[in-house]
CSV table of C-alpha atoms in Angstrom, one decimal:
chain,number,residue,atom,x,y,z
A,13,MET,CA,-97.2,124.0,-70.3
A,14,ALA,CA,-97.6,127.8,-69.6
A,15,PRO,CA,-94.8,128.5,-67.2
A,16,LEU,CA,-96.2,129.7,-63.4
A,17,LEU,CA,-95.5,133.8,-64.6
A,18,THR,CA,-94.0,135.6,-67.7
A,19,VAL,CA,-92.6,138.6,-67.4
A,20,THR,CA,-92.4,141.0,-70.1
A,21,PHE,CA,-89.8,143.7,-70.3
A,22,VAL,CA,-90.3,146.5,-72.4
A,23,ARG,CA,-88.4,149.6,-73.5
A,24,HIS,CA,-89.9,152.9,-73.8
A,25,GLY,CA,-90.5,154.6,-77.3
A,26,GLU,CA,-88.1,156.7,-79.1
A,27,SER,CA,-87.9,160.1,-77.0
A,28,THR,CA,-87.0,163.2,-77.9
A,29,ASP,CA,-84.0,163.2,-76.4
A,30,ASN,CA,-82.8,160.3,-77.9
A,31,LEU,CA,-83.1,162.7,-81.1
A,32,ARG,CA,-80.3,164.6,-79.3
A,33,SER,CA,-76.6,163.8,-78.3
A,34,VAL,CA,-77.0,164.3,-74.9
A,35,TRP,CA,-77.5,162.2,-71.1
A,36,ALA,CA,-80.8,161.9,-70.3
A,37,GLY,CA,-81.6,159.4,-67.2
A,38,TRP,CA,-83.7,161.2,-65.2
A,39,LYS,CA,-84.0,163.8,-67.4
A,40,ASP,CA,-87.4,163.7,-68.6
A,41,SER,CA,-89.0,163.8,-72.2
A,42,PRO,CA,-91.6,163.0,-73.9
A,43,LEU,CA,-91.8,161.0,-76.9
A,44,SER,CA,-91.1,161.5,-80.3
A,45,ASN,CA,-93.9,160.5,-83.0
A,46,HIS,CA,-91.8,158.2,-84.4
A,47,ALA,CA,-91.6,156.4,-81.3
A,48,LYS,CA,-95.3,156.5,-79.2
A,49,ALA,CA,-96.3,153.3,-78.8
A,50,ALA,CA,-99.5,152.1,-79.3
A,51,GLY,CA,-99.3,148.5,-77.9
A,52,THR,CA,-100.1,146.9,-80.9
A,53,SER,CA,-97.9,144.6,-80.7
A,54,LEU,CA,-98.4,143.4,-77.4
A,55,SER,CA,-102.2,143.5,-77.8
A,56,SER,CA,-103.0,139.7,-78.0
A,57,ILE,CA,-101.6,139.2,-74.4
A,58,ARG,CA,-103.9,139.3,-71.5
A,59,PHE,CA,-101.7,141.1,-68.7
A,60,ALA,CA,-102.5,141.3,-65.1
A,61,ALA,CA,-100.2,144.1,-64.5
A,62,ILE,CA,-98.5,146.7,-66.4
A,63,TYR,CA,-95.2,148.4,-63.9
A,64,ALA,CA,-93.3,151.2,-65.4
A,65,SER,CA,-90.9,154.4,-64.8
A,66,PRO,CA,-93.0,157.7,-64.0
A,67,LEU,CA,-90.4,158.6,-66.1
A,68,LYS,CA,-92.5,160.4,-69.2
A,69,ARG,CA,-91.0,158.3,-71.8
A,70,ALA,CA,-91.4,154.8,-70.3
A,71,TYR,CA,-95.4,155.9,-68.4
A,72,SER,CA,-96.6,157.2,-72.0
A,73,THR,CA,-95.5,153.8,-73.3
A,74,ALA,CA,-97.0,151.6,-70.6
A,75,GLU,CA,-100.2,153.6,-71.1
A,76,ALA,CA,-100.3,152.4,-74.9
A,77,ILE,CA,-100.0,149.0,-73.9
A,78,LEU,CA,-102.8,149.6,-71.6
A,79,GLU,CA,-105.4,151.1,-73.6
A,80,ALA,CA,-104.7,148.3,-76.1
A,81,GLN,CA,-106.0,146.0,-73.5
A,82,PRO,CA,-109.2,144.7,-73.3
A,83,GLU,CA,-112.1,145.4,-70.9
A,84,PRO,CA,-111.2,145.0,-67.6
A,85,ARG,CA,-108.0,146.5,-68.3
A,86,PRO,CA,-105.2,145.5,-65.8
A,87,PRO,CA,-103.8,148.2,-63.2
A,88,LEU,CA,-100.5,150.2,-63.7
A,89,THR,CA,-98.0,150.9,-61.3
A,90,HIS,CA,-95.3,153.3,-61.3
A,91,SER,CA,-92.1,152.6,-59.7
A,92,LEU,CA,-89.5,155.0,-59.0
A,93,LEU,CA,-87.0,151.7,-58.7
A,94,LEU,CA,-87.6,151.5,-62.3
A,95,ARG,CA,-86.1,154.7,-63.5
A,96,GLU,CA,-82.9,154.7,-65.6
A,97,GLN,CA,-79.5,155.0,-64.5
A,98,HIS,CA,-79.1,158.9,-63.4
A,99,PHE,CA,-76.1,160.5,-64.4
A,100,GLY,CA,-75.8,163.6,-62.1
A,101,ILE,CA,-74.5,166.5,-63.2
A,102,ALA,CA,-73.9,165.2,-66.8
A,103,GLU,CA,-77.6,165.0,-67.0
A,104,GLY,CA,-78.8,167.4,-70.0
A,105,HIS,CA,-75.2,167.5,-71.4
A,106,PRO,CA,-73.5,166.5,-74.2
A,107,TRP,CA,-71.6,163.3,-74.5
A,108,LEU,CA,-68.3,162.1,-75.6
A,109,VAL,CA,-67.2,158.8,-76.8
A,110,ALA,CA,-63.4,159.4,-75.5
A,111,LEU,CA,-61.4,162.3,-73.6
A,112,LYS,CA,-60.5,165.6,-76.0
A,113,PRO,CA,-56.6,164.7,-75.9
A,114,GLY,CA,-54.8,166.9,-74.2
A,115,VAL,CA,-57.7,167.8,-71.9
A,116,THR,CA,-58.7,166.5,-68.3
A,117,LEU,CA,-61.5,165.0,-67.3
A,118,GLU,CA,-62.4,167.6,-64.8
A,119,GLU,CA,-62.0,170.4,-67.7
A,120,HIS,CA,-64.4,168.5,-70.0
A,121,TYR,CA,-66.4,168.6,-66.9
A,122,THR,CA,-66.3,172.5,-66.6
A,123,GLN,CA,-66.5,172.7,-70.1
A,124,GLY,CA,-69.9,171.4,-69.7
A,125,VAL,CA,-68.8,168.1,-71.8
A,126,PHE,CA,-69.2,164.5,-70.7
A,127,PRO,CA,-67.2,161.3,-71.7
A,128,VAL,CA,-68.8,158.4,-71.5
A,129,LEU,CA,-67.2,156.1,-68.5
A,130,HIS,CA,-65.7,152.7,-69.0
A,131,HIS,CA,-66.4,150.9,-65.6
A,132,ARG,CA,-69.1,149.8,-64.1
A,133,SER,CA,-68.5,151.2,-60.4
A,134,ASP,CA,-67.7,155.1,-62.6
A,135,LYS,CA,-70.2,157.3,-62.1
A,136,PHE,CA,-70.7,161.2,-62.3
A,137,PRO,CA,-70.7,163.7,-59.8
A,138,GLU,CA,-74.2,163.4,-58.0
A,139,GLY,CA,-75.0,160.5,-60.1
A,140,GLU,CA,-75.4,156.7,-60.2
A,141,SER,CA,-72.7,153.7,-61.1
A,142,ILE,CA,-74.0,151.0,-63.2
A,143,ASP,CA,-73.0,149.2,-60.0
A,144,ASP,CA,-75.7,151.3,-58.4
A,145,LEU,CA,-78.5,150.6,-61.0
A,146,ALA,CA,-78.1,146.9,-60.4
A,147,ILE,CA,-78.9,147.9,-56.9
A,148,ARG,CA,-81.9,149.3,-57.5
A,149,ALA,CA,-82.9,146.6,-59.9
A,150,ASP,CA,-82.5,144.0,-57.2
A,151,GLN,CA,-84.8,146.1,-54.9
A,152,ALA,CA,-87.5,146.2,-57.7
A,153,VAL,CA,-87.4,142.6,-58.5
A,154,HIS,CA,-88.1,141.7,-54.7
A,155,GLU,CA,-90.3,144.4,-54.8
A,156,LEU,CA,-92.3,144.3,-57.4
A,157,ILE,CA,-92.0,140.8,-59.6
A,158,LEU,CA,-91.0,138.4,-56.5
A,159,PRO,CA,-94.7,138.9,-55.2
A,160,ARG,CA,-96.7,138.4,-58.1
A,161,VAL,CA,-94.4,135.0,-58.3
A,162,TRP,CA,-94.9,133.6,-55.0
A,163,ALA,CA,-99.1,135.6,-55.3
A,164,THR,CA,-99.3,133.1,-58.5
A,165,ALA,CA,-98.3,130.0,-56.6
A,166,ARG,CA,-100.2,130.6,-53.6
A,167,GLU,CA,-103.1,130.3,-56.4
A,168,GLY,CA,-101.8,127.1,-57.8
A,169,MET,CA,-102.4,129.0,-61.6
A,170,ARG,CA,-99.6,128.6,-64.3
A,171,GLY,CA,-99.7,131.1,-67.4
A,172,ALA,CA,-99.9,134.9,-65.4
A,173,HIS,CA,-98.4,137.6,-67.2
A,174,ILE,CA,-96.9,141.3,-66.5
A,175,VAL,CA,-95.4,143.6,-68.4
A,176,VAL,CA,-92.4,146.2,-67.0
A,177,VAL,CA,-91.8,149.1,-68.9
A,178,SER,CA,-88.6,150.9,-68.2
A,179,HIS,CA,-85.3,151.9,-69.6
A,180,GLY,CA,-82.1,150.4,-71.9
A,181,LEU,CA,-79.7,150.2,-68.7
A,182,CYS,CA,-82.0,149.7,-66.0
A,183,ILE,CA,-83.6,146.6,-68.0
A,184,SER,CA,-79.8,145.4,-68.7
A,185,GLU,CA,-80.2,144.7,-64.9
A,186,LEU,CA,-83.3,144.0,-64.2
A,187,VAL,CA,-83.1,140.7,-66.3
A,188,PRO,CA,-79.9,139.3,-64.7
A,189,ALA,CA,-81.2,140.5,-61.1
A,190,LEU,CA,-84.2,138.5,-61.6
A,191,LEU,CA,-82.2,135.5,-63.3
A,192,ARG,CA,-79.8,135.2,-60.4
A,193,LYS,CA,-82.7,134.1,-58.0
A,194,ASN,CA,-82.0,131.2,-60.3
A,195,ALA,CA,-79.2,129.0,-59.5
A,196,GLY,CA,-76.1,130.2,-61.0
A,197,GLN,CA,-74.9,133.7,-62.6
A,198,ILE,CA,-74.7,135.2,-66.1
A,199,ALA,CA,-72.7,137.9,-67.9
A,200,LYS,CA,-73.6,141.2,-66.6
A,201,ASP,CA,-74.1,142.5,-70.5
A,202,GLU,CA,-75.9,139.8,-72.1
A,203,TYR,CA,-78.9,141.2,-72.1
A,204,ARG,CA,-77.5,145.3,-72.7
A,205,GLY,CA,-78.5,147.2,-76.6
A,206,LEU,CA,-82.2,147.3,-76.4
A,207,MET,CA,-84.2,148.8,-79.1
A,208,ASN,CA,-86.8,151.6,-78.6
A,209,THR,CA,-89.8,149.8,-78.1
A,210,ALA,CA,-88.3,146.0,-78.0
A,211,TRP,CA,-88.9,143.5,-75.5
A,212,THR,CA,-87.7,140.8,-73.8
A,213,ARG,CA,-89.5,137.9,-72.3
A,214,VAL,CA,-88.4,135.9,-69.2
A,215,ALA,CA,-90.3,132.4,-68.1
A,216,VAL,CA,-90.7,131.9,-64.2
A,217,ASP,CA,-91.6,128.5,-62.8
A,218,LEU,CA,-91.2,126.4,-59.6
A,219,ALA,CA,-88.8,123.9,-59.6
A,220,ASP,CA,-90.4,120.2,-59.2
A,221,TRP,CA,-93.8,121.7,-59.3
A,222,THR,CA,-96.0,120.3,-62.7
A,223,GLY,CA,-99.5,120.7,-61.5
A,224,ASN,CA,-102.1,123.9,-61.1
A,225,GLU,CA,-102.7,122.9,-57.1
A,226,PRO,CA,-102.2,126.0,-54.6
A,227,LEU,CA,-98.5,125.7,-52.7
A,228,GLU,CA,-98.3,126.8,-48.8
A,229,PHE,CA,-95.0,128.1,-47.7
A,230,SER,CA,-93.9,131.0,-45.6
A,231,ASP,CA,-91.8,134.2,-47.4
A,232,ASP,CA,-89.4,132.9,-45.3
A,233,ASN,CA,-88.6,129.6,-47.0
A,234,PRO,CA,-90.4,130.2,-50.5
A,235,PRO,CA,-90.2,127.3,-53.0
A,236,PRO,CA,-86.9,127.1,-55.4
A,237,LEU,CA,-87.6,128.8,-59.2
A,238,MET,CA,-86.6,127.9,-62.7
A,239,ILE,CA,-86.1,131.1,-64.8
A,240,LYS,CA,-85.3,131.4,-68.4
A,241,VAL,CA,-84.8,134.0,-70.7
A,242,THR,CA,-87.2,132.6,-74.0
A,243,ASP,CA,-86.9,136.1,-75.6
A,244,PHE,CA,-84.4,139.0,-75.8
A,245,ASN,CA,-84.7,142.0,-78.2
A,246,ARG,CA,-87.8,141.2,-79.9
A,247,HIS,CA,-88.3,144.1,-82.4
A,248,GLU,CA,-89.8,142.4,-85.7
A,249,HIS,CA,-92.8,145.2,-85.1
A,250,LEU,CA,-90.2,148.1,-86.6
A,251,ASP,CA,-89.8,146.5,-89.6
A,252,LYS,CA,-93.0,147.6,-91.3
A,253,VAL,CA,-93.1,150.9,-89.4
A,254,LYS,CA,-92.4,153.9,-91.8
A,255,ARG,CA,-91.1,157.4,-90.6
A,256,GLN,CA,-93.8,160.1,-90.9
A,257,LYS,CA,-93.5,162.9,-93.6
A,258,GLY,CA,-92.9,166.2,-93.1
A,259,GLY,CA,-90.1,166.2,-90.5
A,260,ILE,CA,-92.5,166.0,-87.6
A,261,GLY,CA,-90.3,163.1,-86.3
A,262,ARG,CA,-88.6,165.2,-83.6
A,263,ALA,CA,-91.6,166.4,-82.3
A,264,ALA,CA,-93.1,165.5,-79.3
A,265,TYR,CA,-96.1,163.2,-79.3
A,266,ASP,CA,-99.3,164.5,-79.6
A,267,PRO,CA,-101.9,162.3,-78.0
A,268,LYS,CA,-104.5,164.0,-80.1
A,269,GLN,CA,-103.3,163.3,-83.2
A,270,GLN,CA,-104.8,160.3,-85.2
A,271,ASP,CA,-102.3,158.7,-87.3
A,272,ILE,CA,-99.1,158.4,-84.7
A,273,ARG,CA,-97.2,155.1,-85.9
A,274,ALA,CA,-97.1,152.3,-83.0
A,275,PHE,CA,-93.3,152.3,-83.0
A,276,PHE,CA,-90.1,153.8,-84.2
A,277,GLY,CA,-88.0,152.0,-86.5
A,278,GLY,CA,-87.6,150.7,-89.5
A,279,ALA,CA,-84.9,148.3,-90.9
A,280,ALA,CA,-82.7,151.0,-91.5
A,281,VAL,CA,-82.6,152.6,-88.3
A,282,LYS,CA,-79.4,152.2,-86.0
A,283,PRO,CA,-80.5,151.5,-82.8
A,284,ILE,CA,-80.1,153.1,-79.7
A,285,GLU,CA,-79.8,152.4,-77.0
A,286,GLU,CA,-81.2,154.3,-73.5
A,287,GLY,CA,-80.0,156.9,-71.5
A,288,ARG,CA,-77.4,158.1,-73.5
A,289,SER,CA,-79.3,158.6,-76.8
A,290,GLU,CA,-76.3,157.4,-79.6
A,291,SER,CA,-73.7,157.4,-76.9
A,292,ASN,CA,-75.7,154.2,-75.5
A,293,VAL,CA,-74.8,152.6,-78.3
A,294,GLN,CA,-71.2,153.1,-78.7
A,295,ASP,CA,-71.4,152.6,-74.9
A,296,GLU,CA,-73.0,149.5,-74.5
A,297,ALA,CA,-72.1,147.9,-78.0
A,298,ASP,CA,-68.2,148.9,-78.9
A,299,VAL,CA,-67.0,150.3,-75.4
A,300,ASP,CA,-65.8,147.8,-73.5
A,301,ILE,CA,-67.3,148.3,-69.9
A,302,GLN,CA,-65.5,146.7,-66.8
């Protein structure tokens, strides 16, 4: 039996800043030619709605998913809540995995170099911490996803499906925020390390509801939910993608180009976590965040 609502979280395609070793949170950049998502791997799914970060790399990916949908196409809505973690004064500047010996953190900042942060509460000046991002992700769940859940329950129709196109770090907080609407807590770092264009899927259902009849309830007393992750970091669509010849991979995506590959990647490509270019790989996979 299909769940009441399925939410597919998609990390955006590879951006031109992903190809550089700089902090890229709210700093906008277009997709590279390797990363322009054509939506082909999700074209068989009929989405009821598409939500996206307004940053170019995510919104362009969402537009590609929309273009692959059959008519009538679902609405595409952007939300500031779905933006990546904001890195403040570090935006657009080089990153380092560790401090240079004998150089203080403040001296690094003066030199325009910003080392990776190791704690969820840490933030660069004028930026967000991961804890701040988690609060924003919880707001996104309340304002964007839960209203869809309740509307679908009141209609009594199973099988609705929405897609949320965002960023690696943001999705790593969105998924736990949604899961916390179920009983129990989960590890904060369980859903890190998404590849470009990879998708994660969450099934949302009502506890003790087996039928398709419309439900009546107040907003103050909604029915309990059963929520589980069914897929994580699915990226098999990357296996068949080959990089284009001629060195154009680092160029911005041209929507008029006909031979754009659907997705960036390949078996030999190292996964790159969002927001920190390759520093994300270090931060999310090899650097302990507490």
